[in-house]
PDB file of C-alpha atoms in Angstrom:
ATOM      1  CA  MET A 282     -22.875  -0.219 -47.390  1.00 40.00           C
ATOM      2  CA  LYS A 283     -21.584  -3.668 -47.649  1.00 38.00           C
ATOM      3  CA  ARG A 284     -19.080  -4.734 -50.144  1.00 37.00           C
ATOM      4  CA  ILE A 285     -17.727  -2.940 -50.164  1.00 36.00           C
ATOM      5  CA  SER A 286     -16.629  -5.413 -47.503  1.00 37.00           C
ATOM      6  CA  ALA A 287     -15.741  -5.861 -46.842  1.00 35.00           C
ATOM      7  CA  LEU A 288     -13.154  -4.797 -48.632  1.00 38.00           C
ATOM      8  CA  SER A 289     -17.824  -5.082 -48.512  1.00 37.00           C
ATOM      9  CA  LEU A 290     -18.148  -2.314 -51.709  1.00 35.00           C
ATOM     10  CA  CYS A 291     -14.948  -2.173 -49.804  1.00 40.00           C
ATOM     11  CA  LEU A 292     -12.584  -0.247 -52.023  1.00 39.00           C
ATOM     12  CA  ALA A 293     -10.334  -3.309 -51.784  1.00 41.00           C
ATOM     13  CA  LEU A 294      -7.866  -3.015 -48.911  1.00 53.00           C
ATOM     14  CA  GLY A 295      -5.031  -5.025 -50.382  1.00 43.00           C
ATOM     15  CA  ALA A 296      -5.821  -8.550 -49.307  1.00 47.00           C
ATOM     16  CA  CYS A 297      -9.561  -7.982 -49.334  1.00 42.00           C
ATOM     17  CA  ALA A 298     -10.104  -9.713 -52.665  1.00 41.00           C
ATOM     18  CA  GLU A 299     -13.137 -11.973 -52.838  1.00 41.00           C
ATOM     19  CA  TYR A 300     -13.122 -14.980 -55.129  1.00 34.00           C
ATOM     20  CA  GLY A 301     -16.189 -15.809 -57.205  1.00 34.00           C
ATOM     21  CA  PHE A 302     -17.877 -12.474 -56.472  1.00 26.00           C
ATOM     22  CA  ASP A 303     -21.012 -11.933 -58.539  1.00 28.00           C
ATOM     23  CA  PRO A 304     -21.830  -8.183 -58.576  1.00 26.00           C
ATOM     24  CA  MET A 305     -25.358  -6.896 -58.204  1.00 25.00           C
ATOM     25  CA  THR A 306     -26.990  -5.612 -61.359  1.00 26.00           C
ATOM     26  CA  ALA A 307     -28.971  -2.388 -61.635  1.00 26.00           C
ATOM     27  CA  VAL A 308     -31.414  -1.374 -64.335  1.00 28.00           C
ATOM     28  CA  SER A 309     -32.471   2.233 -64.855  1.00 31.00           C
ATOM     29  CA  PRO A 310     -36.208   2.645 -64.171  1.00 32.00           C
ATOM     30  CA  LYS A 311     -38.536   3.328 -67.090  1.00 33.00           C
ATOM     31  CA  ALA A 312     -39.868   6.879 -67.191  1.00 32.00           C
ATOM     32  CA  SER A 313     -43.437   5.581 -66.905  1.00 32.00           C
ATOM     33  CA  GLU A 314     -42.549   3.745 -63.722  1.00 32.00           C
ATOM     34  CA  VAL A 315     -40.946   6.802 -62.152  1.00 31.00           C
ATOM     35  CA  GLN A 316     -43.905   9.007 -63.012  1.00 37.00           C
ATOM     36  CA  SER A 317     -46.305   6.653 -61.252  1.00 35.00           C
ATOM     37  CA  LEU A 318     -44.455   6.878 -57.947  1.00 32.00           C
ATOM     38  CA  ASP A 319     -44.846   9.418 -55.196  1.00 40.00           C
ATOM     39  CA  SER A 320     -41.902  11.636 -54.226  1.00 47.00           C
ATOM     40  CA  THR A 321     -40.675   9.370 -51.451  1.00 57.00           C
ATOM     41  CA  SER A 322     -40.756   6.269 -53.636  1.00 58.00           C
ATOM     42  CA  THR A 323     -39.041   8.120 -56.488  1.00 67.00           C
ATOM     43  CA  SER A 324     -36.258   9.155 -54.129  1.00 75.00           C
ATOM     44  CA  GLN A 325     -35.821   5.601 -52.892  1.00 78.00           C
ATOM     45  CA  LEU A 326     -35.790   4.300 -56.455  1.00 79.00           C
ATOM     46  CA  TYR A 327     -33.078   6.736 -57.498  1.00 78.00           C
ATOM     47  CA  LEU A 328     -30.861   5.782 -54.591  1.00 86.00           C
ATOM     48  CA  SER A 329     -31.540   2.091 -55.187  1.00 87.00           C
ATOM     49  CA  VAL A 330     -30.329   2.468 -58.770  1.00 87.00           C
ATOM     50  CA  VAL A 331     -27.234   4.315 -57.533  1.00 88.00           C
ATOM     51  CA  ASN A 332     -26.528   1.550 -55.033  1.00 88.00           C
ATOM     52  CA  GLY A 333     -26.673  -1.009 -57.845  1.00 90.00           C
ATOM     53  CA  LEU A 334     -24.332   1.047 -60.027  1.00 91.00           C
ATOM     54  CA  LEU A 335     -21.830   1.297 -57.188  1.00 92.00           C
ATOM     55  CA  SER A 336     -21.960  -2.455 -56.677  1.00 90.00           C
ATOM     56  CA  GLN A 337     -21.032  -2.851 -60.350  1.00 91.00           C
ATOM     57  CA  GLY A 338     -18.137  -0.434 -60.023  1.00 92.00           C
ATOM     58  CA  ARG A 339     -19.858   2.099 -62.305  1.00 93.00           C
ATOM     59  CA  TYR A 340     -18.862   5.061 -60.175  1.00 93.00           C
ATOM     60  CA  ARG A 341     -19.124   7.766 -62.832  1.00 95.00           C
ATOM     61  CA  ALA A 342     -22.619   6.666 -63.773  1.00 93.00           C
ATOM     62  CA  ALA A 343     -23.534   6.705 -60.091  1.00 92.00           C
ATOM     63  CA  LEU A 344     -22.228  10.258 -59.800  1.00 93.00           C
ATOM     64  CA  ALA A 345     -24.398  11.322 -62.721  1.00 92.00           C
ATOM     65  CA  TYR A 346     -27.508   9.918 -61.015  1.00 89.00           C
ATOM     66  CA  LEU A 347     -26.544  11.520 -57.703  1.00 91.00           C
ATOM     67  CA  ASP A 348     -25.953  14.916 -59.290  1.00 89.00           C
ATOM     68  CA  GLN A 349     -29.356  14.675 -60.962  1.00 87.00           C
ATOM     69  CA  TYR A 350     -30.966  13.602 -57.683  1.00 85.00           C
ATOM     70  CA  ALA A 351     -29.354  16.507 -55.820  1.00 84.00           C
ATOM     71  CA  VAL A 352     -31.036  19.100 -58.058  1.00 80.00           C
ATOM     72  CA  LYS A 353     -34.435  18.630 -56.417  1.00 80.00           C
ATOM     73  CA  GLU A 354     -34.065  16.160 -53.556  1.00 79.00           C
ATOM     74  CA  LYS A 355     -32.817  16.623 -50.005  1.00 83.00           C
ATOM     75  CA  LYS A 356     -29.263  15.442 -49.374  1.00 88.00           C
ATOM     76  CA  THR A 357     -30.006  12.845 -46.719  1.00 90.00           C
ATOM     77  CA  PRO A 358     -27.296  10.936 -44.821  1.00 93.00           C
ATOM     78  CA  TYR A 359     -27.849   7.961 -47.137  1.00 92.00           C
ATOM     79  CA  PHE A 360     -27.314  10.247 -50.146  1.00 91.00           C
ATOM     80  CA  GLN A 361     -24.058  11.482 -48.606  1.00 94.00           C
ATOM     81  CA  GLN A 362     -22.924   7.899 -47.993  1.00 94.00           C
ATOM     82  CA  LEU A 363     -23.547   6.917 -51.606  1.00 94.00           C
ATOM     83  CA  TYR A 364     -21.976  10.157 -52.812  1.00 94.00           C
ATOM     84  CA  GLY A 365     -18.855   9.420 -50.780  1.00 95.00           C
ATOM     85  CA  GLU A 366     -18.658   5.926 -52.273  1.00 95.00           C
ATOM     86  CA  ALA A 367     -18.949   7.261 -55.828  1.00 95.00           C
ATOM     87  CA  LEU A 368     -16.332   9.936 -55.228  1.00 96.00           C
ATOM     88  CA  LEU A 369     -13.993   7.424 -53.611  1.00 95.00           C
ATOM     89  CA  GLY A 370     -14.411   5.106 -56.579  1.00 95.00           C
ATOM     90  CA  THR A 371     -13.349   7.919 -58.929  1.00 95.00           C
ATOM     91  CA  GLU A 372     -10.351   8.780 -56.725  1.00 95.00           C
ATOM     92  CA  GLN A 373     -11.721  12.170 -55.691  1.00 97.00           C
ATOM     93  CA  TYR A 374     -10.416  11.685 -52.190  1.00 96.00           C
ATOM     94  CA  GLU A 375     -10.852  15.161 -50.724  1.00 97.00           C
ATOM     95  CA  GLN A 376     -14.473  15.356 -51.842  1.00 97.00           C
ATOM     96  CA  ALA A 377     -15.147  11.777 -50.720  1.00 97.00           C
ATOM     97  CA  GLY A 378     -13.758  12.558 -47.286  1.00 98.00           C
ATOM     98  CA  ALA A 379     -15.970  15.630 -47.032  1.00 97.00           C
ATOM     99  CA  ALA A 380     -19.059  13.579 -47.917  1.00 97.00           C
ATOM    100  CA  PHE A 381     -18.255  10.859 -45.377  1.00 97.00           C
ATOM    101  CA  ALA A 382     -17.460  13.472 -42.714  1.00 98.00           C
ATOM    102  CA  THR A 383     -21.042  14.777 -42.872  1.00 97.00           C
ATOM    103  CA  LEU A 384     -22.199  11.425 -41.463  1.00 97.00           C
ATOM    104  CA  ARG A 385     -20.380  11.827 -38.148  1.00 96.00           C
ATOM    105  CA  THR A 386     -23.403  13.294 -36.348  1.00 95.00           C
ATOM    106  CA  THR A 387     -26.021  11.106 -38.028  1.00 96.00           C
ATOM    107  CA  PRO A 388     -27.271   7.547 -37.454  1.00 96.00           C
ATOM    108  CA  LEU A 389     -24.841   6.536 -40.235  1.00 96.00           C
ATOM    109  CA  ALA A 390     -21.820   7.708 -38.228  1.00 97.00           C
ATOM    110  CA  PRO A 391     -20.211   4.216 -38.211  1.00 97.00           C
ATOM    111  CA  ASP A 392     -20.391   4.109 -42.015  1.00 96.00           C
ATOM    112  CA  GLY A 393     -18.944   7.614 -42.141  1.00 96.00           C
ATOM    113  CA  PHE A 394     -15.936   6.607 -40.045  1.00 97.00           C
ATOM    114  CA  ASN A 395     -15.474   3.506 -42.188  1.00 96.00           C
ATOM    115  CA  GLY A 396     -15.639   5.607 -45.344  1.00 96.00           C
ATOM    116  CA  LEU A 397     -13.077   8.053 -43.974  1.00 97.00           C
ATOM    117  CA  GLY A 398     -10.824   5.122 -43.132  1.00 96.00           C
ATOM    118  CA  ARG A 399     -11.072   3.832 -46.687  1.00 96.00           C
ATOM    119  CA  VAL A 400     -10.197   7.266 -48.040  1.00 96.00           C
ATOM    120  CA  LYS A 401      -7.089   7.303 -45.833  1.00 96.00           C
ATOM    121  CA  ALA A 402      -6.234   3.758 -46.921  1.00 95.00           C
ATOM    122  CA  ALA A 403      -6.555   4.670 -50.596  1.00 95.00           C
ATOM    123  CA  GLN A 404      -4.054   7.465 -49.974  1.00 95.00           C
ATOM    124  CA  GLY A 405      -1.623   5.115 -48.213  1.00 94.00           C
ATOM    125  CA  ASP A 406      -2.147   6.690 -44.779  1.00 97.00           C
ATOM    126  CA  TRP A 407      -2.498   3.472 -42.790  1.00 96.00           C
ATOM    127  CA  PRO A 408      -2.173   5.012 -39.292  1.00 97.00           C
ATOM    128  CA  GLY A 409      -4.906   7.510 -40.196  1.00 97.00           C
ATOM    129  CA  ALA A 410      -7.000   4.712 -41.689  1.00 96.00           C
ATOM    130  CA  ALA A 411      -6.630   2.616 -38.542  1.00 97.00           C
ATOM    131  CA  GLU A 412      -7.833   5.522 -36.386  1.00 98.00           C
ATOM    132  CA  GLU A 413     -10.990   5.951 -38.453  1.00 97.00           C
ATOM    133  CA  PHE A 414     -11.668   2.210 -38.642  1.00 97.00           C
ATOM    134  CA  ALA A 415     -11.247   1.999 -34.857  1.00 98.00           C
ATOM    135  CA  ARG A 416     -13.939   4.681 -34.500  1.00 98.00           C
ATOM    136  CA  ALA A 417     -16.186   2.695 -36.834  1.00 97.00           C
ATOM    137  CA  VAL A 418     -15.675  -0.466 -34.759  1.00 98.00           C
ATOM    138  CA  ALA A 419     -16.337   1.419 -31.519  1.00 98.00           C
ATOM    139  CA  ALA A 420     -19.613   2.670 -32.966  1.00 97.00           C
ATOM    140  CA  ARG A 421     -20.634  -0.710 -34.409  1.00 97.00           C
ATOM    141  CA  PRO A 422     -18.643  -3.463 -32.655  1.00 97.00           C
ATOM    142  CA  SER A 423     -20.423  -6.371 -34.354  1.00 96.00           C
ATOM    143  CA  SER A 424     -19.495  -5.320 -37.906  1.00 96.00           C
ATOM    144  CA  ALA A 425     -17.218  -7.944 -39.443  1.00 96.00           C
ATOM    145  CA  GLU A 426     -16.498  -5.538 -42.300  1.00 95.00           C
ATOM    146  CA  PHE A 427     -15.230  -2.799 -39.987  1.00 96.00           C
ATOM    147  CA  LEU A 428     -13.132  -5.250 -37.970  1.00 97.00           C
ATOM    148  CA  ASN A 429     -11.661  -6.631 -41.182  1.00 96.00           C
ATOM    149  CA  ASN A 430     -10.744  -3.158 -42.407  1.00 96.00           C
ATOM    150  CA  LEU A 431      -9.218  -2.257 -39.052  1.00 97.00           C
ATOM    151  CA  GLY A 432      -7.266  -5.515 -38.981  1.00 97.00           C
ATOM    152  CA  TYR A 433      -5.858  -4.980 -42.448  1.00 96.00           C
ATOM    153  CA  ALA A 434      -4.844  -1.407 -41.647  1.00 96.00           C
ATOM    154  CA  GLN A 435      -3.036  -2.674 -38.562  1.00 97.00           C
ATOM    155  CA  LEU A 436      -1.315  -5.362 -40.638  1.00 96.00           C
ATOM    156  CA  SER A 437      -0.139  -2.658 -43.020  1.00 95.00           C
ATOM    157  CA  ILE A 438       1.267  -0.607 -40.130  1.00 95.00           C
ATOM    158  CA  GLY A 439       3.032  -3.683 -38.775  1.00 94.00           C
ATOM    159  CA  GLY A 440       5.243  -3.777 -35.698  1.00 93.00           C
ATOM    160  CA  SER A 441       3.352  -3.458 -32.439  1.00 93.00           C
ATOM    161  CA  GLU A 442       0.019  -3.419 -34.305  1.00 96.00           C
ATOM    162  CA  LEU A 443       0.305  -7.021 -35.520  1.00 96.00           C
ATOM    163  CA  GLN A 444      -1.091  -8.614 -32.367  1.00 96.00           C
ATOM    164  CA  ALA A 445      -4.129  -6.324 -32.418  1.00 97.00           C
ATOM    165  CA  ALA A 446      -4.581  -7.059 -36.126  1.00 97.00           C
ATOM    166  CA  GLU A 447      -4.715 -10.803 -35.481  1.00 97.00           C
ATOM    167  CA  PHE A 448      -7.249 -10.352 -32.666  1.00 98.00           C
ATOM    168  CA  ASN A 449      -9.528  -8.155 -34.757  1.00 98.00           C
ATOM    169  CA  LEU A 450      -9.354 -10.475 -37.764  1.00 97.00           C
ATOM    170  CA  ARG A 451     -10.125 -13.536 -35.627  1.00 98.00           C
ATOM    171  CA  GLN A 452     -13.148 -11.718 -34.252  1.00 98.00           C
ATOM    172  CA  ALA A 453     -14.217 -10.694 -37.757  1.00 97.00           C
ATOM    173  CA  GLN A 454     -13.998 -14.291 -38.956  1.00 97.00           C
ATOM    174  CA  GLU A 455     -16.131 -15.538 -36.095  1.00 97.00           C
ATOM    175  CA  LEU A 456     -18.749 -12.956 -37.046  1.00 97.00           C
ATOM    176  CA  ASP A 457     -18.570 -13.786 -40.782  1.00 96.00           C
ATOM    177  CA  PRO A 458     -16.964 -17.216 -41.330  1.00 95.00           C
ATOM    178  CA  ALA A 459     -17.887 -17.254 -45.033  1.00 94.00           C
ATOM    179  CA  SER A 460     -15.932 -14.106 -45.957  1.00 94.00           C
ATOM    180  CA  GLY A 461     -13.000 -14.780 -48.246  1.00 94.00           C
ATOM    181  CA  SER A 462     -11.445 -11.374 -47.633  1.00 94.00           C
ATOM    182  CA  ILE A 463     -11.437 -11.867 -43.856  1.00 95.00           C
ATOM    183  CA  ARG A 464      -9.955 -15.342 -44.281  1.00 95.00           C
ATOM    184  CA  ASN A 465      -7.209 -14.001 -46.532  1.00 95.00           C
ATOM    185  CA  ASN A 466      -6.305 -11.212 -44.121  1.00 96.00           C
ATOM    186  CA  LEU A 467      -6.302 -13.592 -41.165  1.00 97.00           C
ATOM    187  CA  LEU A 468      -3.997 -15.905 -43.114  1.00 96.00           C
ATOM    188  CA  ILE A 469      -1.554 -13.027 -43.545  1.00 96.00           C
ATOM    189  CA  ALA A 470      -1.784 -12.200 -39.834  1.00 96.00           C
ATOM    190  CA  LEU A 471      -1.014 -15.791 -38.893  1.00 96.00           C
ATOM    191  CA  MET A 472       1.947 -15.922 -41.267  1.00 95.00           C
ATOM    192  CA  MET A 473       3.286 -12.603 -39.962  1.00 95.00           C
ATOM    193  CA  ALA A 474       3.026 -14.017 -36.438  1.00 94.00           C
ATOM    194  CA  GLY A 475       4.913 -17.175 -37.440  1.00 93.00           C
ATOM    195  CA  LYS A 476       1.876 -19.381 -36.770  1.00 95.00           C
ATOM    196  CA  ASP A 477       2.456 -21.461 -39.887  1.00 94.00           C
ATOM    197  CA  ALA A 478       0.706 -24.628 -38.705  1.00 96.00           C
ATOM    198  CA  GLU A 479      -2.525 -22.730 -38.083  1.00 96.00           C
ATOM    199  CA  ALA A 480      -2.095 -20.889 -41.370  1.00 96.00           C
ATOM    200  CA  ARG A 481      -1.841 -24.232 -43.184  1.00 95.00           C
ATOM    201  CA  ARG A 482      -5.033 -25.439 -41.527  1.00 96.00           C
ATOM    202  CA  LEU A 483      -6.800 -22.255 -42.621  1.00 96.00           C
ATOM    203  CA  LEU A 484      -5.588 -22.758 -46.185  1.00 95.00           C
ATOM    204  CA  ALA A 485      -6.665 -26.389 -46.141  1.00 94.00           C
ATOM    205  CA  GLY A 486     -10.221 -25.251 -45.550  1.00 94.00           C
ATOM    206  CA  ILE A 487     -10.386 -23.764 -49.066  1.00 93.00           C
ATOM    207  CA  PRO A 488     -11.953 -26.561 -51.142  1.00 93.00           C
ATOM    208  CA  ALA A 489     -10.929 -25.405 -54.631  1.00 93.00           C
ATOM    209  CA  SER A 490      -7.277 -26.193 -55.322  1.00 93.00           C
ATOM    210  CA  ARG A 491      -6.807 -23.279 -57.717  1.00 94.00           C
ATOM    211  CA  GLU A 492      -8.209 -20.759 -55.267  1.00 94.00           C
ATOM    212  CA  ARG A 493      -6.163 -22.308 -52.469  1.00 94.00           C
ATOM    213  CA  ALA A 494      -2.977 -21.897 -54.506  1.00 95.00           C
ATOM    214  CA  GLU A 495      -3.843 -18.306 -55.459  1.00 95.00           C
ATOM    215  CA  VAL A 496      -4.550 -17.338 -51.852  1.00 94.00           C
ATOM    216  CA  ARG A 497      -1.375 -19.059 -50.626  1.00 94.00           C
ATOM    217  CA  ASP A 498       0.808 -17.347 -53.231  1.00 94.00           C
ATOM    218  CA  PHE A 499      -0.778 -13.956 -52.642  1.00 93.00           C
ATOM    219  CA  ALA A 500      -0.389 -14.176 -48.865  1.00 94.00           C
ATOM    220  CA  ALA A 501       3.218 -15.341 -49.128  1.00 94.00           C
ATOM    221  CA  SER A 502       4.018 -12.473 -51.503  1.00 94.00           C
ATOM    222  CA  TRP A 503       2.318  -9.968 -49.183  1.00 93.00           C
ATOM    223  CA  VAL A 504       4.325 -11.186 -46.214  1.00 94.00           C
ATOM    224  CA  ARG A 505       7.628 -11.017 -48.140  1.00 92.00           C
ATOM    225  CA  ASN A 506       6.883  -7.468 -49.263  1.00 90.00           C
ATOM    226  CA  HIS A 507       6.046  -6.326 -45.727  1.00 88.00           C
ATOM    227  CA  GLN A 508       8.977  -7.843 -43.860  1.00 78.00           C
ATOM    228  CA  PRO A 509      10.747  -5.383 -41.554  1.00 71.00           C
ATOM    229  CA  ALA A 510      14.096  -4.154 -42.816  1.00 60.00           C
ATOM    230  CA  GLY A 511      16.696  -6.782 -42.042  1.00 51.00           C
ATOM    231  CA  GLY A 512      14.094  -9.437 -41.292  1.00 53.00           C
ATOM    232  CA  GLU A 513      14.323 -12.937 -42.667  1.00 52.00           C
ATOM    233  CA  ALA A 514      12.395 -13.689 -45.836  1.00 44.00           C
ATOM    234  CA  ARG A 515       9.508 -16.047 -45.210  1.00 49.00           C
ATOM    235  CA  GLU A 516       9.250 -19.257 -47.163  1.00 50.00           C
ATOM    236  CA  ASP A 517       6.203 -19.944 -49.304  1.00 54.00           C
ATOM    237  CA  MET A 518       3.822 -22.279 -47.538  1.00 62.00           C
TER     238      MET A 518
END
């Protein structure tokens, strides 16, 4: 599922805020419409409605639909993916992890690893999150969302992971140049690496002055809060 991501319905990974995001809307199907569909179409319609609810951040409503669906329908990998997203959104981390873990041996394995990484991230376990995101990237190397999540986890670990974070975020941006969350995370990586001139050029590419100022202030604050003990405070750009 995409924002997430990025963070994608990406349970936001710190700097993964998108500006001007317009969530998808979902409308419950009329009973007459459901009755006219065959079983396969009804199943798809239910999960489509759930997907829309998740995109709106209506995780409890999504859980209600999924619980109703599970009474009679088969729990497919896609069901488990949506179930994991709904549980993660309601901070039921153990259950969310269990749902995502069922995807490991299915065609949705990359999404399962990504979901497990986001569960770890929500719990503040950045090394564990990075391990799961790395598995997601290995399974689907062209996913800008997965690379972005991995890069942010590595930024949060800091130290020797910063160089890898910058590489992964550069690659993510090349794959999805329009993503605000990837841009914001790359800006942080550049500032952490002391590449201020390049960071300024990246900021200058944001056309709206208000958004540019918000991104600059957020990134500068993030960098200050993640300085190593005894390190020099960075100046705002």
